[in-house]
XYZ file of C-alpha atoms in Angstrom:
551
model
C -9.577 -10.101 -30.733
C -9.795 -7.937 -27.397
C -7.283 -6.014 -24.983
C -6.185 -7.982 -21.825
C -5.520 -5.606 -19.009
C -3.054 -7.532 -16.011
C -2.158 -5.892 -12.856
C 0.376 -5.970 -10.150
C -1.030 -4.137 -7.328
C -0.180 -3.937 -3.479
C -1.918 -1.156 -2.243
C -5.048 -1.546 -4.475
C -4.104 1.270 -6.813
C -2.868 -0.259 -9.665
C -5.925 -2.676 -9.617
C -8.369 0.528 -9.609
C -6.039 1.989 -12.318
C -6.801 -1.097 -14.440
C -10.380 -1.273 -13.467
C -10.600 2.534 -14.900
C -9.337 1.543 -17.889
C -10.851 -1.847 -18.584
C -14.108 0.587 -17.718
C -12.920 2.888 -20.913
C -11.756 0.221 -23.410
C -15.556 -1.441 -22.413
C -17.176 2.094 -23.142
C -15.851 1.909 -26.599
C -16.504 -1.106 -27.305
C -13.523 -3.013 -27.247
C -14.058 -6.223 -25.963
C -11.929 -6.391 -22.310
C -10.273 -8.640 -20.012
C -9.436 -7.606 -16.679
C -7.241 -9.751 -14.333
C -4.119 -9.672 -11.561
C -1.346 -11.326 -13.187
C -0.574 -13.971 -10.634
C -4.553 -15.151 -11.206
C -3.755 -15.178 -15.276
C -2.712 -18.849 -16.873
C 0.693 -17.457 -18.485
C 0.409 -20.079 -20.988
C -2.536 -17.820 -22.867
C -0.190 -14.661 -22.969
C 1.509 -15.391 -25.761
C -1.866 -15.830 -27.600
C -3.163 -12.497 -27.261
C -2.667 -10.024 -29.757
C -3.059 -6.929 -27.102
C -1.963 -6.801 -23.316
C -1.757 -3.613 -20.756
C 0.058 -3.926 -17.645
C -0.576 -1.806 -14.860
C 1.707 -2.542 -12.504
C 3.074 -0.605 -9.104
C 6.548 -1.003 -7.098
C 6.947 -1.935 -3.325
C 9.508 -1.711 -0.337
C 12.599 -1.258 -1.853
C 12.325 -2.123 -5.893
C 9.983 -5.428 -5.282
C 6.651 -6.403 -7.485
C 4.044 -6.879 -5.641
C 2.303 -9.986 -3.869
C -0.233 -10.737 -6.800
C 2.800 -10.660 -9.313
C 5.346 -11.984 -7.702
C 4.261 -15.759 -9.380
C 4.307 -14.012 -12.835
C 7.649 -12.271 -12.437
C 9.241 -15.393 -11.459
C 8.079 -17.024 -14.347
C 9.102 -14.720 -16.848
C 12.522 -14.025 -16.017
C 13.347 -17.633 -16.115
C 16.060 -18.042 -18.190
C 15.228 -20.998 -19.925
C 12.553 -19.029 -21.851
C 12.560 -18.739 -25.670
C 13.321 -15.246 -27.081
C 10.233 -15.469 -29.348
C 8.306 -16.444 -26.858
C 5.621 -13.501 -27.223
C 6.314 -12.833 -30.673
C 3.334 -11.099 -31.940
C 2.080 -9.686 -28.744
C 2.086 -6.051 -28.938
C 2.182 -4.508 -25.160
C 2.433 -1.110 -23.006
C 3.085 -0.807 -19.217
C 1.729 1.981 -17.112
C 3.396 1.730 -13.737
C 3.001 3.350 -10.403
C 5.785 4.882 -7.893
C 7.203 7.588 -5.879
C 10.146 9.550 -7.413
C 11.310 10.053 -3.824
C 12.192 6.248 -3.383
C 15.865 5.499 -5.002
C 13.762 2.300 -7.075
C 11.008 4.614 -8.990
C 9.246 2.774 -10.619
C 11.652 0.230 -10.890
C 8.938 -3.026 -11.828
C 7.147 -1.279 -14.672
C 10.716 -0.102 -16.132
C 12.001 -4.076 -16.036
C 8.545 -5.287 -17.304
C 8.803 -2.907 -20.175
C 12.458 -4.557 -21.344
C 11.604 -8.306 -20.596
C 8.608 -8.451 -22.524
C 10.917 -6.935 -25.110
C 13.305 -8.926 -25.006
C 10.857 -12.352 -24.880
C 9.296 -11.035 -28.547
C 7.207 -8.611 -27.898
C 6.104 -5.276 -29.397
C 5.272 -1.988 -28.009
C 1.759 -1.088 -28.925
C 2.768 2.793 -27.642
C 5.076 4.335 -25.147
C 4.901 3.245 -21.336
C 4.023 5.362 -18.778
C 5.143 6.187 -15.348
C 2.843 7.814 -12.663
C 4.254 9.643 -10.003
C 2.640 9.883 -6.563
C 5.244 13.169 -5.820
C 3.541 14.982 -9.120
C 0.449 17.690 -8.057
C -2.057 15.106 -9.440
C -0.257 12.257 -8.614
C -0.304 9.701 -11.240
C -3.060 11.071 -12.931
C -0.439 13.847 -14.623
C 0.962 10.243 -16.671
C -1.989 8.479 -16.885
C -4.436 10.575 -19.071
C -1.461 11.278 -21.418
C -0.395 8.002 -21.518
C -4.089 6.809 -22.266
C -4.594 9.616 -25.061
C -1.469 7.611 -27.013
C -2.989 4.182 -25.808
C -6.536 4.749 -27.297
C -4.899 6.231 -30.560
C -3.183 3.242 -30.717
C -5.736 0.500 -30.474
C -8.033 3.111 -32.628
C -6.215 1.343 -35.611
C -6.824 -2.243 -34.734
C -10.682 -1.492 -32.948
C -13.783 0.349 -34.518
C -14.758 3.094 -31.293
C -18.339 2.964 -30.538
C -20.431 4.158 -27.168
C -21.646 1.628 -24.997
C -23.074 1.540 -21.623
C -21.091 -0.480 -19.300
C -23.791 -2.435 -16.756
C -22.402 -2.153 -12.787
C -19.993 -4.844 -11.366
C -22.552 -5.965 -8.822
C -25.731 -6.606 -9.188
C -28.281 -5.854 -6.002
C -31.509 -7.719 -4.909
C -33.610 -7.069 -2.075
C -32.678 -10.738 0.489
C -35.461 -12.465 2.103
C -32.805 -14.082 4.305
C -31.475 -13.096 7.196
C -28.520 -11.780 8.105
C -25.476 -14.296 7.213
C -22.360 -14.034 9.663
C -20.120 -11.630 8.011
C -16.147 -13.737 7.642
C -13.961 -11.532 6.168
C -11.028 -12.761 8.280
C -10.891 -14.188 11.748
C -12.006 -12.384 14.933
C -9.316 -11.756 17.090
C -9.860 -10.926 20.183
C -7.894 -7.436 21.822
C -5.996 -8.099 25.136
C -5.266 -4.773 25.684
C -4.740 -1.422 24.647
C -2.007 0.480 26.097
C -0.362 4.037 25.288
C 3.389 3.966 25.482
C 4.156 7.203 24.057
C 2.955 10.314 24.490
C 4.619 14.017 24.299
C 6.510 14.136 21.175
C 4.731 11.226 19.120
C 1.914 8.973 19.910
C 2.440 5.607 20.030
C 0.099 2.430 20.960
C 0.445 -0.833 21.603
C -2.064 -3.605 21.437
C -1.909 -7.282 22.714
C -4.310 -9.563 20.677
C -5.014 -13.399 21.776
C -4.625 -16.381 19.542
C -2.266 -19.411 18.280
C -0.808 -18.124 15.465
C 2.312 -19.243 13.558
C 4.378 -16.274 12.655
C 8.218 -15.780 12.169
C 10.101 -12.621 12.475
C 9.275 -10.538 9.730
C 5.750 -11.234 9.189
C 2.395 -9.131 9.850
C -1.015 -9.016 11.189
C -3.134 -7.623 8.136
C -6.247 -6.065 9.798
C -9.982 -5.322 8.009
C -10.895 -1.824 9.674
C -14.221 -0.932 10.418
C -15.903 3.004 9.276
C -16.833 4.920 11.933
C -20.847 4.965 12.388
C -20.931 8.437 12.166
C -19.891 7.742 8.340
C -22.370 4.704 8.035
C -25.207 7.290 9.393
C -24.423 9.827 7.342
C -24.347 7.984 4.355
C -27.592 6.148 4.880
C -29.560 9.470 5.919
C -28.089 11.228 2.859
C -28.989 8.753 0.345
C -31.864 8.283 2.439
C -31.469 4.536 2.202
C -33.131 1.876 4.688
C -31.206 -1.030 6.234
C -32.616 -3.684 4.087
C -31.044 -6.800 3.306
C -29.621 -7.293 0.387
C -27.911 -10.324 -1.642
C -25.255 -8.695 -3.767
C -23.331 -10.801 -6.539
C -21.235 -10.318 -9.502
C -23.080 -9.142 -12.460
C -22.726 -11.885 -15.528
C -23.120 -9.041 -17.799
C -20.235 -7.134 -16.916
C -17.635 -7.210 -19.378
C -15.281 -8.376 -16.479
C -16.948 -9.511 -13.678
C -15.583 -9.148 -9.958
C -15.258 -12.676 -7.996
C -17.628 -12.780 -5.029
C -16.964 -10.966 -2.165
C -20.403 -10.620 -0.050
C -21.926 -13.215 2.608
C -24.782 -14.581 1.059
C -27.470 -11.813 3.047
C -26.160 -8.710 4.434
C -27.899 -5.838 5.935
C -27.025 -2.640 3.763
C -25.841 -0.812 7.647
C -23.481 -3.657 7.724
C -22.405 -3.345 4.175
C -21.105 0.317 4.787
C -19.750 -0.860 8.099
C -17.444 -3.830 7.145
C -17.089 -3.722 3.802
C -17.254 -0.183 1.982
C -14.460 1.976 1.925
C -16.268 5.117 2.943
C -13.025 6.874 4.053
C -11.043 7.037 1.092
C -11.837 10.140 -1.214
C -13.802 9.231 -4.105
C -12.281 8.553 -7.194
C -12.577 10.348 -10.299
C -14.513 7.969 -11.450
C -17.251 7.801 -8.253
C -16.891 11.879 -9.191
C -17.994 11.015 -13.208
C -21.048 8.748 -11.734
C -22.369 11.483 -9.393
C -22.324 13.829 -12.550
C -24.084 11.568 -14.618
C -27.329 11.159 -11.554
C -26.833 15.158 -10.647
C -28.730 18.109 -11.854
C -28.316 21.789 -12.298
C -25.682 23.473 -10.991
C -23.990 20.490 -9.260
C -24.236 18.322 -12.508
C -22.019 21.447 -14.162
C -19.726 21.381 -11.119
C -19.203 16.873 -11.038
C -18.597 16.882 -15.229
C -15.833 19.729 -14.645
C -13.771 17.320 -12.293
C -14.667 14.534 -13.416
C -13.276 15.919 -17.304
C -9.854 14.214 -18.725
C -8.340 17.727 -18.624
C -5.721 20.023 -16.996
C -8.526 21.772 -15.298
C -10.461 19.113 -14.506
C -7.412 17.033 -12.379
C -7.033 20.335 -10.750
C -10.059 21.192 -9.416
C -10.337 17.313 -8.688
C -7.081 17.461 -6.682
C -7.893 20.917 -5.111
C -11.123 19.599 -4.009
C -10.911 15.780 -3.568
C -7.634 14.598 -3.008
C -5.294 18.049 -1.325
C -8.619 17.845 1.123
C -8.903 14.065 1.800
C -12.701 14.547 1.697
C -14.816 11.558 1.937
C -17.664 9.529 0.338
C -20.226 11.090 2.595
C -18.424 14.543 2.784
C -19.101 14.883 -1.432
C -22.425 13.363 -1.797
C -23.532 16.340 1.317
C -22.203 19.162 -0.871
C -23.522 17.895 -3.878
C -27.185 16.827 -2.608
C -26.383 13.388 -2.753
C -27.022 11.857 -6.644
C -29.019 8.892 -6.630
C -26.261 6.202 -7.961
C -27.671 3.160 -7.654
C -26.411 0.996 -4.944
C -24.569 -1.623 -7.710
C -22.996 1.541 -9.075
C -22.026 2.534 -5.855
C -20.238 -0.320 -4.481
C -18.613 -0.442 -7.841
C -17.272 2.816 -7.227
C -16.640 3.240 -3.455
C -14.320 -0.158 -3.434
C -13.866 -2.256 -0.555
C -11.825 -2.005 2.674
C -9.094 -3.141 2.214
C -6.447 -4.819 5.067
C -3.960 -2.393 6.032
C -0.402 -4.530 7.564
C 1.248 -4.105 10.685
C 4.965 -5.521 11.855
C 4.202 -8.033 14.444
C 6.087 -6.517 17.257
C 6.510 -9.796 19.394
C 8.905 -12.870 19.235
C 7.351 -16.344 17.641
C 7.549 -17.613 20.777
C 5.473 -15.630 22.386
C 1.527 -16.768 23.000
C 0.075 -13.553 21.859
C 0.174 -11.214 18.973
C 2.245 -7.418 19.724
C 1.567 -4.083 17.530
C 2.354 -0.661 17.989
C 0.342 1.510 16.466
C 1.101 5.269 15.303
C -2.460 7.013 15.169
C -2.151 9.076 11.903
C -3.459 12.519 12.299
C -3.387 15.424 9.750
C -4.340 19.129 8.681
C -5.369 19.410 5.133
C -4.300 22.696 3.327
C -8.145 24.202 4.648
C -7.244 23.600 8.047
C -9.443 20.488 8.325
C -8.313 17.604 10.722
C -8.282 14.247 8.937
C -7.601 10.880 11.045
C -6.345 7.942 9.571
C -9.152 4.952 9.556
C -7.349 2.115 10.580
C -4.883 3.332 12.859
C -7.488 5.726 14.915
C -9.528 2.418 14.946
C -7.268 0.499 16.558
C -6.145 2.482 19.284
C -10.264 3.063 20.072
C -10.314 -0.031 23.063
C -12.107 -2.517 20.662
C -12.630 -5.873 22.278
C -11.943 -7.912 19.120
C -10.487 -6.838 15.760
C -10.912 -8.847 12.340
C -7.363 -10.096 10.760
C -4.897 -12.199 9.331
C -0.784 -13.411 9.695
C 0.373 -12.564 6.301
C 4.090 -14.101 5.452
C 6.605 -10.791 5.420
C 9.831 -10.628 3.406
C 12.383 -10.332 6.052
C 15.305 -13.031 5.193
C 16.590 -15.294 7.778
C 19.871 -14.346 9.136
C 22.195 -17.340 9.973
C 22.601 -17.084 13.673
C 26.391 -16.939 13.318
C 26.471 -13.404 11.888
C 26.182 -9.955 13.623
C 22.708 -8.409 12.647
C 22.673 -4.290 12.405
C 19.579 -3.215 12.398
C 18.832 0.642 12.094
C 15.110 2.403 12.768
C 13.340 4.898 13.846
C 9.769 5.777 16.178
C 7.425 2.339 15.968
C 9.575 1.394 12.793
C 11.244 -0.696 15.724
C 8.164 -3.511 15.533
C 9.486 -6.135 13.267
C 12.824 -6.117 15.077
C 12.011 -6.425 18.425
C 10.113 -9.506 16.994
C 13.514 -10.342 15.602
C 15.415 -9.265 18.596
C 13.469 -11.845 20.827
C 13.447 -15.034 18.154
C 17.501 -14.605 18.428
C 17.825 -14.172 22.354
C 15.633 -16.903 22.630
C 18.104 -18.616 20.084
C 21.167 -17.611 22.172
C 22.622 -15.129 19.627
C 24.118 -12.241 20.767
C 25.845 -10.966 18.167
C 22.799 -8.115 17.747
C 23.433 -4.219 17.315
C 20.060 -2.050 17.292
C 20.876 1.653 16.053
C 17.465 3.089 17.324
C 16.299 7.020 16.536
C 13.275 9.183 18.232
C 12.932 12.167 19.483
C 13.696 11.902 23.275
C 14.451 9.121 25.505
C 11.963 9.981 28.395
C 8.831 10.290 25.399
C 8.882 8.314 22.833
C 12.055 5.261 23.304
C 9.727 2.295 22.793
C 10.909 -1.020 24.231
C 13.135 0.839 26.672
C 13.484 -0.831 29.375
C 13.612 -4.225 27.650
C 16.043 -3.104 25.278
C 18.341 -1.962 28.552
C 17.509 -5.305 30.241
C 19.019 -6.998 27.561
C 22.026 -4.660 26.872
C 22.354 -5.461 30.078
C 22.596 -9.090 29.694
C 25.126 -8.867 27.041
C 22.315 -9.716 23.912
C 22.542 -6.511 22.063
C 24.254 -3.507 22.061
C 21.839 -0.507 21.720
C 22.867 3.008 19.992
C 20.660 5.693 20.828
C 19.949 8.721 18.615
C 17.787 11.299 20.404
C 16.690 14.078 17.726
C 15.293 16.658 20.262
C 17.827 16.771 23.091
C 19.940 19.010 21.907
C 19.766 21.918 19.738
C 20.863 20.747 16.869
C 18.953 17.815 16.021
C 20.621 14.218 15.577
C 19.690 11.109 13.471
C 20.826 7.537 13.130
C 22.607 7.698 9.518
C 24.631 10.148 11.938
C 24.992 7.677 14.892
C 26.836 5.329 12.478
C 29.024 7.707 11.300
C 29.826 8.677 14.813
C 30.358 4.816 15.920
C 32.729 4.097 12.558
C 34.833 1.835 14.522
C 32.437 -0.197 15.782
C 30.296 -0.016 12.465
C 32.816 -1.066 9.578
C 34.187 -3.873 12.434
C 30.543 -5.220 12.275
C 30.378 -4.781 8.640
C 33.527 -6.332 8.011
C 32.438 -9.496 9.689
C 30.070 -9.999 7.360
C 26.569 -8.208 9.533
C 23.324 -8.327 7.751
C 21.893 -4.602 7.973
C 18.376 -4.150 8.476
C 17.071 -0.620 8.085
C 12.999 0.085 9.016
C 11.193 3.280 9.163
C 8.734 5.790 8.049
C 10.853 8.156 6.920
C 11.140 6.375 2.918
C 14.596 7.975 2.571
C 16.254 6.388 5.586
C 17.623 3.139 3.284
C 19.269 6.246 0.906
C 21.089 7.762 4.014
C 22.104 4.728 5.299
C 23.529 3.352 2.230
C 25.464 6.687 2.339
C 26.899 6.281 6.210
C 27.886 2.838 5.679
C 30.437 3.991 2.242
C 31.620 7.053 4.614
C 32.132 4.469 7.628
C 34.356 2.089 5.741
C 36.218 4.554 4.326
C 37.050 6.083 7.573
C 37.806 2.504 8.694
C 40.638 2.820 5.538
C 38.811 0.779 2.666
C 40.040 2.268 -0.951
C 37.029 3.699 -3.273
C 37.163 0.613 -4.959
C 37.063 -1.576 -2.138
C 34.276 0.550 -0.950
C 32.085 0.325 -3.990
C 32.601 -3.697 -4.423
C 31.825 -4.207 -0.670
C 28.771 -2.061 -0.745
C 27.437 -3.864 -4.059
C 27.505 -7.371 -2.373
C 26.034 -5.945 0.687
C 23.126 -4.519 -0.757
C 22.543 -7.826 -3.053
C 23.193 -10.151 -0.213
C 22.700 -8.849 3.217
C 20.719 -5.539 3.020
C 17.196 -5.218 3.706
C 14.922 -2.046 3.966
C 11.352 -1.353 5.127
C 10.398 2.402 4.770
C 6.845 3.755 3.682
């Protein structure tokens, strides 16, 4: 008997989430599976007496990627309604109350395995990223009720759980690190400047792409972070051969070349940046002394106080890896520990900005820049990376979830700053096509600063492609969005609605889809739709012909 812990996890969260607590259920000797649920043989679910899923919510109400194959599978229709009688199950999920679909995944989860025969072994749990502490406020809650649960089935003890990785000094030399393909950078270009700033690179290669898809990129740390971190654990740059440790109750697949210097083990493969988790925070406690030990157990603690200070200290302050070990005189984790509990870079995805039949790649690129509540300036690592002039960048096409629009029907597409990437990508795959039945509702601050794809989009206004509706926040004094420029353009809008447009709405600003929804009811009632009429249209839209990007 043992707990199976599956997770659905875009961002890496929910993985981490489950990692945390197959690291718990392990410490208490409960025998542990840990595993993404795409990657789990669905046929042995119904077999196991206990399963946890940890699961998160992307764009606007999707699973994610390494579930998708799984939540296909289950909602099939065909499937008996005892199918997992005798499984008893709970469901943590991740989300942002600020998104109209919070949480939506974890909710359905929770009522299909229901409704297939299952049990719930407690309550489910929903994190929210809008919540001081972020999903930690759920999560230690929801755990107390978890452990009480399974405290009736397992018999608690204390064990020590062994690292993920296990490290040995390599005799080898170096092998060439392959994370992803070298690309190589074609230029680097600034295209907007005074009121946001905006990049855009031009990378070589043949790829295969469609409209829609992106360019997932492996970012490097800066070396003043690789430094640091070596001179503060005073560490040499040995090489090492680093593989999954057989005693682990869940052991990672391999992820290292087979010899790697430790320099280039912080540099391409550590996530340095990212603040240390609670749980990197309990290992530094356990290798501290003195004063510092005191200070690591207090955040590190499952308790009110302990998330705050955390979250005061940590997370409000985006400190990073080598930012905590200097204040705290650097613990000596050892290294298997600390790869364990740094995690790896991950890819961060960018909207290919440029038409499948062009010969190179096109991004734009919005360096993010912030000021933590101390006043401290933090950059973030991947975009600051890219803008930096590097001659070759390490990446893959991933497949996006755009839908195809048949070329007979008007395409609306609404966005805001870079959000206009994927569509000029779409813009140019349809011109090339012949279609000009394409209406781009397109929002920044000021036409002369920060309207990317200007003079391209005017060329092809020009031509009679697309028809181009400006909203310019900062040029007058009251400022001015683009759920207002449809309102504004109602005739036009419900005519293009009412012969049967796709709508297309992509932007930073994770609200925009909301607003829009909004301005699109308001424009065909203007247009004289009843309520009724209204509400039915809008319905099919949304089900049919409306898709949203916002982050």
């Amino acid at each position: 008997m043992s707990l199976v812990i599956l997770f659905g996890s875009q961002t890496g969260t929910a993985e981490e989430v489950s990692y945390d607590l197959g690291r718990s259920a392990a410490q208490k000797g409960i025998p542990v599976q840990v595993c993404s649920l795409n990657k789990y043989p669905l046929e042995q679910l119904p077999l196991q007496k206990f399963v946890v899923f940890v699961v998160s919510t992307t764009g606007q109400g999707q699973p994610p990627e390494n579930m998708c194959g799984f939540w296909k599978a289950i909602l099939n229709s065909a499937l008996p309604s005892d199918l997992f009688e005798g499984v008893q199950y709970s469901v943590f999920g991740l989300g942002d109350s600020s998104y109209e679909e919070f949480n939506v995944v974890a909710r359905k989860l929770w009522i299909r395995m229901g409704k297939l025969g299952a049990v719930p072994l407690c309550r489910k749990g929903l994190g929210d990223d809008m919540h001081d502490f972020e999903y930690e406020a759920e999560y230690h809650p929801w755990c107390q009720v978890l452990w009480e649960a399974l405290s009736k089935h397992f018999t608690f003890t204390q064990c020590e759980v062994p690292p993920m990785w296990e490290v040995q000094v390599s005799s080898e030399p170096q092998t060439q690190l392959s994370r992803a393909p070298s690309l190589k950078v074609l230029s680097t270009q600034q295209v907007a400047f005074e009121y946001s700033e905006t990049w855009k690179l031009q990378i070589q290669g043949s790829f295969s792409y469609q409209p829609g898809d992106v360019l997932c990129v492996y970012p490097l740390n800066k070396q003043k972070l690789v430094e640091s971190t070596l001179e503060i654990m005073d560490w040499e740059n040995t090489n090492l051969k680093i593989i999954p440790n057989k005693n682990h109750p869940f052991p990672p697949d391999p992820e290292f070349p087979e010899s790697i210097s430790l320099k280039d083990l912080l540099t391409y493969y550590l996530d340095l940046q990212k603040p240390p988790t609670r749980y990197f925070i309990s290992l530094l406690a356990k290798y501290a002394k003195g004063i510092y030990k005191e200070k690591l157990e207090e955040m590190s603690a499952p308790t009110v106080d302990g998330r705050n200070e955390y979250h005061r200290y940590v997370t409000k302050e985006r400190r990073n890896v080598p930012e905590v070990l200097w204040d705290f005189q650097s613990p000596q984790i050892p290294l298997g520990y600390f790869i364990e509990a740094a995690g790896l870079l991950r890819p961060r995805s960018f909207s290919i900005a440029s038409p499948p039949s062009q010969t190179q790649i096109d991004l734009f690129i919005s360096p993010i820049t912030y000021n933590t509540p101390f006043g401290r300036v933090v950059e973030g690592l991947c975009s600051h990376y890219l803008t930096k002039s590097q001659e070759c960048i390490f990446g893959f096409v991933k497949k996006g979830d755009m839908p195809l629009v048949p070329e007979n029907k008007p395409l609306l597409m609404i966005c805001t700053g870079a959000g206009v990437a994927p569509f000029r990508s779409l813009i140019g795959h349809r011109v090339h096509r012949g279609c000009r039945n394409n209406t781009l509702v397109y929002g920044c601050r000021h036409p002369d600063y920060d309207f990317l794809c200007k003079d391209e989009l005017e060329a092809l206004e020009a031509s009679g492609y697309i028809s181009v509706l400006p909203a310019f926040s900062r040029t007058q004094e009251k400022k001015y969005y683009v759920y207002q420029k449809l309102k504004d353009s109602w005739e036009f809008i419900s005519q293009q609605l009412l012969d049967g447009a796709y709508v297309f709405v992509c932007s930073s600003y994770q609200n925009l889809p909301k607003f829009v929804k909004e301005s699109l009811t308001q424009v065909l009632l203007k247009a004289g739709l009843t309520q009724e009429q209204v509400s039915v249209f809008m319905k099919d839209l949304i089900k049919t012909r409306f898709y949203a990007e916002a982050w």
